[in-house]
Every structure is written in structure tokens, then in C-alpha cells.
Short mmCIF file of C-alpha atoms in Angstrom, two decimals:
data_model
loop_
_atom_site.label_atom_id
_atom_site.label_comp_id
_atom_site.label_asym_id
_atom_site.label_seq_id
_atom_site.Cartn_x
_atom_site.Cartn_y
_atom_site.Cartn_z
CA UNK U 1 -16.05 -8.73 29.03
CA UNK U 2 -14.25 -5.91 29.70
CA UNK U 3 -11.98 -6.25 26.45
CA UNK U 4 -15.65 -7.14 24.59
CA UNK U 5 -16.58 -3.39 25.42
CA UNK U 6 -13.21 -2.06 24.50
CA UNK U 7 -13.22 -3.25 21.50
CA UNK U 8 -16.48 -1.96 20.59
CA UNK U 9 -16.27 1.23 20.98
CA UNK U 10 -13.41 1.35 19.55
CA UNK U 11 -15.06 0.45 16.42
CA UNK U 12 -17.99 2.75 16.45
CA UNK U 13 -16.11 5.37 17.27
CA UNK U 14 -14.02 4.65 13.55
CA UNK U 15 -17.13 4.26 11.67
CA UNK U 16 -18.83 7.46 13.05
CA UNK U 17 -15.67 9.58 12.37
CA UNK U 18 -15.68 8.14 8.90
CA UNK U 19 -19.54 6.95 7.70
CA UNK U 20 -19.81 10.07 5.61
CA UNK U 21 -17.16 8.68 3.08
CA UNK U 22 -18.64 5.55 2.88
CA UNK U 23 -19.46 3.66 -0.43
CA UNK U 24 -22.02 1.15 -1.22
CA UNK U 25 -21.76 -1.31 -3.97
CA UNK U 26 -24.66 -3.71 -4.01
CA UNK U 27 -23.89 -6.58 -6.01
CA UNK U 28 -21.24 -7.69 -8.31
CA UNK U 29 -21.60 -10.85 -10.18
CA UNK U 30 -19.48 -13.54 -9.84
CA UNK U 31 -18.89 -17.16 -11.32
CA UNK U 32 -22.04 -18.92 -10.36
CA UNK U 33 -23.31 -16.60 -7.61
CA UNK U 34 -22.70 -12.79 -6.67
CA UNK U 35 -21.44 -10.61 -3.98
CA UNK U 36 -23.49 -8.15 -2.12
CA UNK U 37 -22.41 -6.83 1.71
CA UNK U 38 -25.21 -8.32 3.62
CA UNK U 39 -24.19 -11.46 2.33
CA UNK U 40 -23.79 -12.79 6.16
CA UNK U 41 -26.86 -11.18 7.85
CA UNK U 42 -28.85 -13.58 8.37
CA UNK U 43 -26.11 -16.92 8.39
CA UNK U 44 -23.61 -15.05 10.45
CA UNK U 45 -25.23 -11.54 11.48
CA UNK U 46 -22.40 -10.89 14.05
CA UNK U 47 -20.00 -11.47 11.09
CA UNK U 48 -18.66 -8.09 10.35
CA UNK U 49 -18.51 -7.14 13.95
CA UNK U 50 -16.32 -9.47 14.71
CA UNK U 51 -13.69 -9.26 11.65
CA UNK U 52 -13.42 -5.12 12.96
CA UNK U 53 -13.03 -6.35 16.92
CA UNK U 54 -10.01 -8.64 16.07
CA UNK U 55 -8.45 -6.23 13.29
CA UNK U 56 -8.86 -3.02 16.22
CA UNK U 57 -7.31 -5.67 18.87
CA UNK U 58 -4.23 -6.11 16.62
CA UNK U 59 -4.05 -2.57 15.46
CA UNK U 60 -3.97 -1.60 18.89
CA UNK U 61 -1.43 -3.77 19.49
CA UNK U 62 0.98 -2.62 16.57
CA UNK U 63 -0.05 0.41 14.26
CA UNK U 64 1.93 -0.91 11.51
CA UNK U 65 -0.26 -3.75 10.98
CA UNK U 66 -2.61 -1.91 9.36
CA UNK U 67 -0.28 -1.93 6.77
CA UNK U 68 0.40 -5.69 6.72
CA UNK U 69 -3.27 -6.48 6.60
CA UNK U 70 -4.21 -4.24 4.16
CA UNK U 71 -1.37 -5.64 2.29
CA UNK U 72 -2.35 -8.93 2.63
CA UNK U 73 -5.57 -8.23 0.22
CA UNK U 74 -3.63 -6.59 -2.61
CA UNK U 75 -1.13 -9.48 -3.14
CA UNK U 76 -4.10 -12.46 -2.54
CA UNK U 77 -6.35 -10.30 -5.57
CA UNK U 78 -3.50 -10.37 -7.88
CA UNK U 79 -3.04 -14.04 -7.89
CA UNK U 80 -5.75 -15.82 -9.33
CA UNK U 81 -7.92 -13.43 -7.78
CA UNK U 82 -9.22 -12.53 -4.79
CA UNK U 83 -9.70 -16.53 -3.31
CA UNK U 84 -7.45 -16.59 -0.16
CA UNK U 85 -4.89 -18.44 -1.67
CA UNK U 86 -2.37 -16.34 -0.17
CA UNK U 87 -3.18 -17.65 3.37
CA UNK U 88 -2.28 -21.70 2.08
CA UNK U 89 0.88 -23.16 3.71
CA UNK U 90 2.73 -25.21 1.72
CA UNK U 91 1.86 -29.27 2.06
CA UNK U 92 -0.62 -31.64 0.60
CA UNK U 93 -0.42 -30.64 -3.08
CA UNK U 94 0.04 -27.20 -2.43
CA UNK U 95 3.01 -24.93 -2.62
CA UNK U 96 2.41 -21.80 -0.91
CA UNK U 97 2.85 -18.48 -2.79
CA UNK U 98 4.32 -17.29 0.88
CA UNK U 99 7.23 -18.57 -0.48
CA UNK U 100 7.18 -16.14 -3.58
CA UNK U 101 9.91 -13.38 -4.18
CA UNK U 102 7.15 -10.65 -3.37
CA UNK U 103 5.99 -12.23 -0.19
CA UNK U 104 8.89 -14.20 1.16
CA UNK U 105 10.15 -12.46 4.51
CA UNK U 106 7.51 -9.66 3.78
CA UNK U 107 3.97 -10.25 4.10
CA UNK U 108 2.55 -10.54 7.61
CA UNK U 109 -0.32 -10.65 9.71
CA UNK U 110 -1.39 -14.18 8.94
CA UNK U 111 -1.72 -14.77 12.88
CA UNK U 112 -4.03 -12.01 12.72
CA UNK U 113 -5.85 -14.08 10.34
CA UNK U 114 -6.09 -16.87 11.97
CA UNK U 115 -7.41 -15.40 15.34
CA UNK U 116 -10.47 -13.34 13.18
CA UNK U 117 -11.09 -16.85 11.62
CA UNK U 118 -10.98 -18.88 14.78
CA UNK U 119 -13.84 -16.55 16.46
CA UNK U 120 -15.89 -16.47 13.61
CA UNK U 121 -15.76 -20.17 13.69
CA UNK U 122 -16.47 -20.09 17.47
CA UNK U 123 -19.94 -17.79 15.98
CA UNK U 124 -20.94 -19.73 12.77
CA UNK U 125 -18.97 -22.45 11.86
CA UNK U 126 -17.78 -23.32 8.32
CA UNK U 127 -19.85 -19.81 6.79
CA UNK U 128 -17.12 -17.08 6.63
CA UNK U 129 -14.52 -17.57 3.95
CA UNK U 130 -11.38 -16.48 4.44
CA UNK U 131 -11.63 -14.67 1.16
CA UNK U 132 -14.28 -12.15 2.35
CA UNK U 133 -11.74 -12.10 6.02
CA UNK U 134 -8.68 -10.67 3.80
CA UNK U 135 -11.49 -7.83 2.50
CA UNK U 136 -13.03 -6.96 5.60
CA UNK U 137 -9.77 -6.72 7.19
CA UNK U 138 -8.13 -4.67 4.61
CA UNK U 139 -11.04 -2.03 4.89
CA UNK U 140 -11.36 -2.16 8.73
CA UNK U 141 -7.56 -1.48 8.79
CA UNK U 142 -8.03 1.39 6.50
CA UNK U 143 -11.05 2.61 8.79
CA UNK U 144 -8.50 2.29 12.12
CA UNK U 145 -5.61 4.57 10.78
CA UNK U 146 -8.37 7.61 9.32
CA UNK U 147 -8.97 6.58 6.16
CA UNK U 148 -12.06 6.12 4.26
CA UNK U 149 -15.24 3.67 5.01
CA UNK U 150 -16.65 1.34 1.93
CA UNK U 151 -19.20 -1.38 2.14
CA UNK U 152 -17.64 -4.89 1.19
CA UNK U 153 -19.56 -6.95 -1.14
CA UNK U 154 -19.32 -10.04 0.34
CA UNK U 155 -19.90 -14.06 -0.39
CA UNK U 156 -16.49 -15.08 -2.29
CA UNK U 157 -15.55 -18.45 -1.75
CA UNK U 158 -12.05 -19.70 -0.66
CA UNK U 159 -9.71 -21.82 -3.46
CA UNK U 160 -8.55 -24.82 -3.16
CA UNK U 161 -5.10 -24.45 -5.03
CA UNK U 162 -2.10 -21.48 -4.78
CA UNK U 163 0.05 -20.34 -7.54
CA UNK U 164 3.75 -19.95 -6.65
CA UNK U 165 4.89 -18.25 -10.58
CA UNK U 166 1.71 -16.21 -10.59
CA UNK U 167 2.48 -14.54 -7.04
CA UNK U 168 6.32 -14.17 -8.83
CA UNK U 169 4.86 -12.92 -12.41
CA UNK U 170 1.86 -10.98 -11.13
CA UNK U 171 2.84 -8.74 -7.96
CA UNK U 172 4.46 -5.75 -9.19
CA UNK U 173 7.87 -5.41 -7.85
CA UNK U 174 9.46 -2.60 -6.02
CA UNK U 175 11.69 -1.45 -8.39
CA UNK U 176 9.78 -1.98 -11.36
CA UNK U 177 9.48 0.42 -14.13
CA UNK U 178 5.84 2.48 -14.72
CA UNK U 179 5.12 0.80 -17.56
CA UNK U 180 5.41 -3.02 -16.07
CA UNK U 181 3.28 -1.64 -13.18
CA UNK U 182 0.51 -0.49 -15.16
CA UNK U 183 0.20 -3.10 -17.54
CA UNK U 184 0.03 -5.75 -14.56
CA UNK U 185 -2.90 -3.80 -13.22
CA UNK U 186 -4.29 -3.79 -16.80
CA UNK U 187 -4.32 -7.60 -16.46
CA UNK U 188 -6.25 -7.47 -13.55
CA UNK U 189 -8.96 -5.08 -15.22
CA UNK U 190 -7.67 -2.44 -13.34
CA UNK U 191 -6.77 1.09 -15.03
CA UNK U 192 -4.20 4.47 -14.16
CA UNK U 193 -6.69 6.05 -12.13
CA UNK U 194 -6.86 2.54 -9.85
CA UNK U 195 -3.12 2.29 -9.56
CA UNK U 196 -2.33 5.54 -8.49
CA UNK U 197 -5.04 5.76 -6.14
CA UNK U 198 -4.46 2.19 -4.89
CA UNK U 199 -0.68 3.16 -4.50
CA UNK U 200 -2.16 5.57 -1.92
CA UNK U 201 -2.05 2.62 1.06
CA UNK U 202 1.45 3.40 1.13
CA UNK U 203 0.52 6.67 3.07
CA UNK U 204 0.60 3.77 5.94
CA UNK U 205 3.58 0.96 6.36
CA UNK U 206 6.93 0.08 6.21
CA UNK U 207 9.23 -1.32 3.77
CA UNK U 208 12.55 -2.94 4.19
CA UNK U 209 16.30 -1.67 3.03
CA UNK U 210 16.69 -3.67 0.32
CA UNK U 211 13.55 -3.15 -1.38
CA UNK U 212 14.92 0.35 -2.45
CA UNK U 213 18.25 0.14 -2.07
CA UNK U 214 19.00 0.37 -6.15
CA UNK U 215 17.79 3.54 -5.74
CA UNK U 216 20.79 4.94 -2.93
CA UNK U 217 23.34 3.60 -5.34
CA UNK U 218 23.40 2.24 -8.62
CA UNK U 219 19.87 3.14 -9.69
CA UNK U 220 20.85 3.14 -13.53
CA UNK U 221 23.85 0.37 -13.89
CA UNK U 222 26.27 3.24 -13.17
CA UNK U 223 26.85 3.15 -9.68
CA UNK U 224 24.78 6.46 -9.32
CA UNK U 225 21.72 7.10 -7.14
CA UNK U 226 18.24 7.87 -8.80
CA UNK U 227 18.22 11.52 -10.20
CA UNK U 228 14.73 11.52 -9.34
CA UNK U 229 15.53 11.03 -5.58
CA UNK U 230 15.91 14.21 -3.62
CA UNK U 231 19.46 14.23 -2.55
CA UNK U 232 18.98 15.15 1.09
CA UNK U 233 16.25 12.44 1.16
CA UNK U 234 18.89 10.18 -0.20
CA UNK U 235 21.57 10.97 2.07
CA UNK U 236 19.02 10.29 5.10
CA UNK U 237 18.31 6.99 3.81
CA UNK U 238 21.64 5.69 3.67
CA UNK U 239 22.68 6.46 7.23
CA UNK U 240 20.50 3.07 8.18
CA UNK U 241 20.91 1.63 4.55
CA UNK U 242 24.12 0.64 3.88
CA UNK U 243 25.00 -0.95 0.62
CA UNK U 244 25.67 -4.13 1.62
CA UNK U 245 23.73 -5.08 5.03
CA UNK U 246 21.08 -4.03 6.90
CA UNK U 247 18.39 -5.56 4.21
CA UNK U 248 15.76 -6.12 6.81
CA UNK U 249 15.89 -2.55 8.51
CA UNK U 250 12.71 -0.90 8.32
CA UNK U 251 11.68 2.50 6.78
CA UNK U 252 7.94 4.47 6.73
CA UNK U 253 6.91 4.65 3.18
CA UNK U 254 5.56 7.84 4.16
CA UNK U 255 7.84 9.14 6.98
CA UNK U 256 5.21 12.94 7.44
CA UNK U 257 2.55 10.64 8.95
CA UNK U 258 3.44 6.66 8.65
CA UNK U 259 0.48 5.75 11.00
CA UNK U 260 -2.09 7.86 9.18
CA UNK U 261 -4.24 6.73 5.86
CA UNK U 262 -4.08 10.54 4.32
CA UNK U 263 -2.88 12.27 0.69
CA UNK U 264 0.93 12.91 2.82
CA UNK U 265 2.11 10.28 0.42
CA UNK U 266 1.22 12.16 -2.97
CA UNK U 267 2.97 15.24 -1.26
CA UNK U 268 6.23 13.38 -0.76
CA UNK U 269 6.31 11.95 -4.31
CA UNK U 270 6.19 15.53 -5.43
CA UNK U 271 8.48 16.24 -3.65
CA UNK U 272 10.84 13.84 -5.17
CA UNK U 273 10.87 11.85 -1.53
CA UNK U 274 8.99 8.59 -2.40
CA UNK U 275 10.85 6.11 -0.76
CA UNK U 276 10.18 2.76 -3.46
CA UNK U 277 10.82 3.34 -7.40
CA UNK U 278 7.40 1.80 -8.02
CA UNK U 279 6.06 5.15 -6.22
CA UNK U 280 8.25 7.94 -7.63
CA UNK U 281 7.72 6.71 -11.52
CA UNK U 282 4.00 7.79 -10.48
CA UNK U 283 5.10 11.17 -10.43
CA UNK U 284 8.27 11.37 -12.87
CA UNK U 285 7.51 8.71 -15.81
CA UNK U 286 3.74 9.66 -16.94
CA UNK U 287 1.88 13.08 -17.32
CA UNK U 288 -1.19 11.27 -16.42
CA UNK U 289 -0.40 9.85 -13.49
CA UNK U 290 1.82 13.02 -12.40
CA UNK U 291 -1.62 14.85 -12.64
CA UNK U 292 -3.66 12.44 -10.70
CA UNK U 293 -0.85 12.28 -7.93
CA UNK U 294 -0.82 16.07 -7.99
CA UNK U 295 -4.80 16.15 -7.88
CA UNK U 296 -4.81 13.72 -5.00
CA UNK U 297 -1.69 15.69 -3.48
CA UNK U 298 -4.51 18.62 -2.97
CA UNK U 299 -7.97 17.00 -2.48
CA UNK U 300 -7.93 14.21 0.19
CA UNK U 301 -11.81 13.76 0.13
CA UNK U 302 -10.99 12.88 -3.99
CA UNK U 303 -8.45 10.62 -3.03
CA UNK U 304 -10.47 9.00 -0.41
CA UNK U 305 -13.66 8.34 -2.52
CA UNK U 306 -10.92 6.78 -5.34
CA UNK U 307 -9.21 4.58 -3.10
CA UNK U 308 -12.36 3.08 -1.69
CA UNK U 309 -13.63 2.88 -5.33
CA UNK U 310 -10.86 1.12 -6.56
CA UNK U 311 -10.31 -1.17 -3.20
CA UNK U 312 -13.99 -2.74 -4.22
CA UNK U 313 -13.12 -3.11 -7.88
CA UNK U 314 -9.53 -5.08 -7.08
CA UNK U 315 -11.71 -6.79 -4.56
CA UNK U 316 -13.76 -8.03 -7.32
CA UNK U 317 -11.17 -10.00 -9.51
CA UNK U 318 -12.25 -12.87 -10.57
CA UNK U 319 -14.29 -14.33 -6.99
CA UNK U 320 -15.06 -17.81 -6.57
CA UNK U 321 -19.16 -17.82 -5.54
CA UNK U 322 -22.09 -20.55 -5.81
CA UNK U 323 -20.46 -24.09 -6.60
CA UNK U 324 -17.19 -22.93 -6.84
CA UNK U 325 -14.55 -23.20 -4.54
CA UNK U 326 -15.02 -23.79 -0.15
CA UNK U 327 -15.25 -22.32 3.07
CA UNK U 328 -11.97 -23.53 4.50
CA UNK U 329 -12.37 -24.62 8.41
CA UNK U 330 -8.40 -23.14 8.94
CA UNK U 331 -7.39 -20.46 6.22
CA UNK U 332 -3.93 -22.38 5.95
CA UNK U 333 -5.32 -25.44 4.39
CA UNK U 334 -8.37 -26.51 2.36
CA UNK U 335 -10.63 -28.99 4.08
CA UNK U 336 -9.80 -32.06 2.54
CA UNK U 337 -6.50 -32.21 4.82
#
């Protein structure tokens, strides 16, 4: 009982500090139904409550799995959209896109997952998907660390089939170039303004050594570092990122405030100290972005109301509603096994 009462008032105290940024989208349209975020008020009312209880528990916990949570949603979206076929072990037909290059030995929090979706079926069995879990977590984790509030629109449905090459071809990679990370957000229906302001989560998180290791020395195929990384930055780095070893040691993408959702992270990259080559090129390889990063760098509020603009629009790739697709019973494996 006692962690019951904890727990709320830990989350009305987030959504007081942050209702005045909220957003409210009413209804998108989906494939045979539509999403809208009372979705579960009458078949689950205690729905939502529950979702920011667990994700507060965890957050509590560990800080950094904000991060890992709001994570999770970005790389489920860009697969096939946003269907929870991220959360599907492999077995039974299916091979799990855990097992991808962008998610093996990276993405976490799937225990987190499974402990939102056991007490929600301990509420209302078989009603939640695990879909509309990976949403409400990834705003409830952005809520926790100070960033902005958005309503969800809610009602996806859960797949019943992963895709190993699309997690490979779709997720943009750390080291990619601008250009390959824009036009994979262009396949999603996403635009410049929605990358650079969804690139923004990495004011929060971690990422490993050899995710941006290229960068410390042989950026370019000439066993240089990246011109565009600030050299004392780069000398910093290397202490605890040696070029061979050390892969899995762990760096703050944004090292001024790596617990807190704020605009620190458009700072740094102006500063020629973003930590992944997928965030400098924001800054260095396009005047348009450069201005948006530099508008951002100076107006949080703007940044805010972007993010949580553009977190409901990636949330909105193609959704399974109506007819299509389940309500998984376990978000690791559809129902039939």
C-alpha cells in the first residue's frame, strides 16, 4: 500500500510540474479503426495510471532507463510501424528484430515491459496492447526526467510477425551520414524539423564506446579523428575509449545534464561536443538543420512543444486498429503460442 501511494504522487507531482506543455491530439485514423487517448476509459479506466506507476517505479530505480524506454518506442515505430514487434522473442515463426545490428546488446527495458503488462493484465485482461505500452511509456519517461507532457492517442493493436532486415535497413545507425538519416525518416513520413527535434531524447541516455569510436580515430579512412569533434572533447573520450576494447563502456550522450530531458543537447552540438556522428552532422552537414538545432539551442519551450509534436506523429506510423492485428496476453509472443 505504502509503495501504491508512493508511486502516486510521484506521478502527479510530474504531470502538475509539466500539464502546461501538454498536447492533445484527438484522433488519428488508422487501418480499420482510429486512435484517440481515451481509448481505454471506459474498458480499462485505470489504464494510464498504471503504465506511469510502473515506468516511475523503474525510473526510480535507475535514471537511465528513461532513456532505454523511450528508446524502445523509436526503434519499434521504425519497423513496420509502431505494432510492438520489437518486444517478440525469437521462436515459433518468428525471428526477433532483438537480434538486429541496431538493437543487439543495446536496447533494454523489456523487463520493464513486461512488469507494466503483467499489472495491466492483473486490471483488464487481454485490453491493453503492448503497442499503446511502448507509447505511454516513452512519454511517461519523458514526463519523469522534466520534459514535456503530450496526450497519447491510443487503441493500436499488437502484430503478429517481426522483421529482422527492416530493424537492420530501417534504424538509422550511429555513424551514419545526414543524408541516410533524413531520408530514413522521410520513409517513415517524417520530415527535418521531426528529426532534429526527435534527436532531442538524446539530452537523456547513454551510449556505448564503440558506437562512436570512428569518430576518436579514423573518422575519414585516414586514421584521423573527426574535424568536427572538439579536440579537448576528443581527448576526454578516449581516456575510457580505447581503440581496441572497452566497446561496452558507457558514455552520457549529453554529459551537462544526462538525467535531464532539456535543449543541453543542442548546446553541446554547437559546441562541436556531440558525442554520436548521427548528432553532430545535425549541426555541421545542413544549414537547415544547423538553424533548427541553434533555434532549439535557445528556446526550450520551442523545443519542447516540437518534440512532443513529433513523438505523436512517429507514434502514428502505420498502427494496426479494428480487425487488424491482437492484444498479445505476454508482449514476447503472439497468442497463438
Amino acid at each position: 500500500m505504502a509503495g501504491s501511494i508512493s508511486c502516486f504522487f510521484m506521478v502527479i507531482s510530474s504531470l502538475v510540474a509539466f500539464a502546461p506543455l501538454s498536447l492533445c491530439y484527438e484522433v488519428y485514423g488508422g487501418e480499420g479503426g482510429s486512435l484517440y487517448p481515451q481509448y481505454y476509459e471506459k474498458s480499462c479506466p485505470k489504464a494510464l495510471e498504471i503504465v506511469r506507476c510502473e515506468v516511475a517505479k523503474a525510473v526510480a530505480k535507475e535514471a537511465r532507463m528513461a532513456a532505454s524506454l523511450l528508446r524502445l518506442s523509436f526503434h519499434d515505430c521504425f519497423v513496420q510501424g509502431c505494432d510492438a514487434s520489437l518486444l517478440l522473442d525469437s521462436g515459433n515463426g518468428i525471428t526477433s528484430e532483438k537480434n538486429s545490428n541496431p538493437n543487439r546488446n543495446s536496447v533494454r527495458g523489456f523487463n520493464v515491459i513486461d512488469d507494466i503488462k503483467a499489472a495491466l493484465e492483473k486490471e483488464c485482461p487481454q485490453t491493453v496492447s503492448c503497442a499503446d505500452i511502448l507509447q505511454l511509456a516513452a512519454r511517461d519517461s519523458t514526463v519523469l526526467s522534466g520534459g514535456p507532457f503530450w496526450e497519447v492517442p491510443l487503441g493500436r493493436k499488437d502484430s503478429k510477425s517481426a522483421s529482422l532486415s527492416g530493424s537492420n535497413n530501417n534504424i538509422p545507425a550511429p555513424n551514419s551520414t545526414f543524408q541516410t538519416i533524413l531520408t530514413k525518416f522521410k520513409r517513415q513520413g517524417l520530415d527535418l524539423v521531426d528529426l532534429v527535434a526527435l534527436s532531442g531524447s538524446h539530452t537523456i541516455g547513454n551510449s556505448r564506446c564503440v558506437s562512436f569510436r570512428q569518430r576518436l580515430y579514423n573518422q575519414a579512412g585516414n586514421n584521423k579523428p573527426d574535424s568536427t569533434l572538439d579536440e579537448y572533447y576528443a581527448a576526454e573520450l578516449r581516456n575510457r575509449c580505447p581503440r581496441s576494447g572497452g566497446d561496452s563502456n558507457l558514455f552520457f550522450l549529453d554529459f551537462v545534464s544526462p538525467t535531464k530531458f532539456d535543449n543541453s543537447y543542442f548546446k553541446l552540438l554547437l559546441a562541436n561536443k556531440g558525442l554520436l556522428n548521427s548528432d553532430q552532422v545535425l549541426s555541421t552537414k545542413n544549414e537547415e538543420s544547423l538553424q533548427l538545432v541553434k533555434v532549439y539551442a535557445e528556446n526550450n519551450e520551442l523545443f519542447f512543444q516540437h518534440f512532443a509534436s513529433s513523438m505523436i506523429k512517429m507514434a502514428n506510423i502505420s498502427p494496426l486498429t479494428g480487425s487488424h492485428g491482437e492484444i498479445r496476453k505476454n508482449c514476447r509472443k503472439i497468442n497463438s503460442y
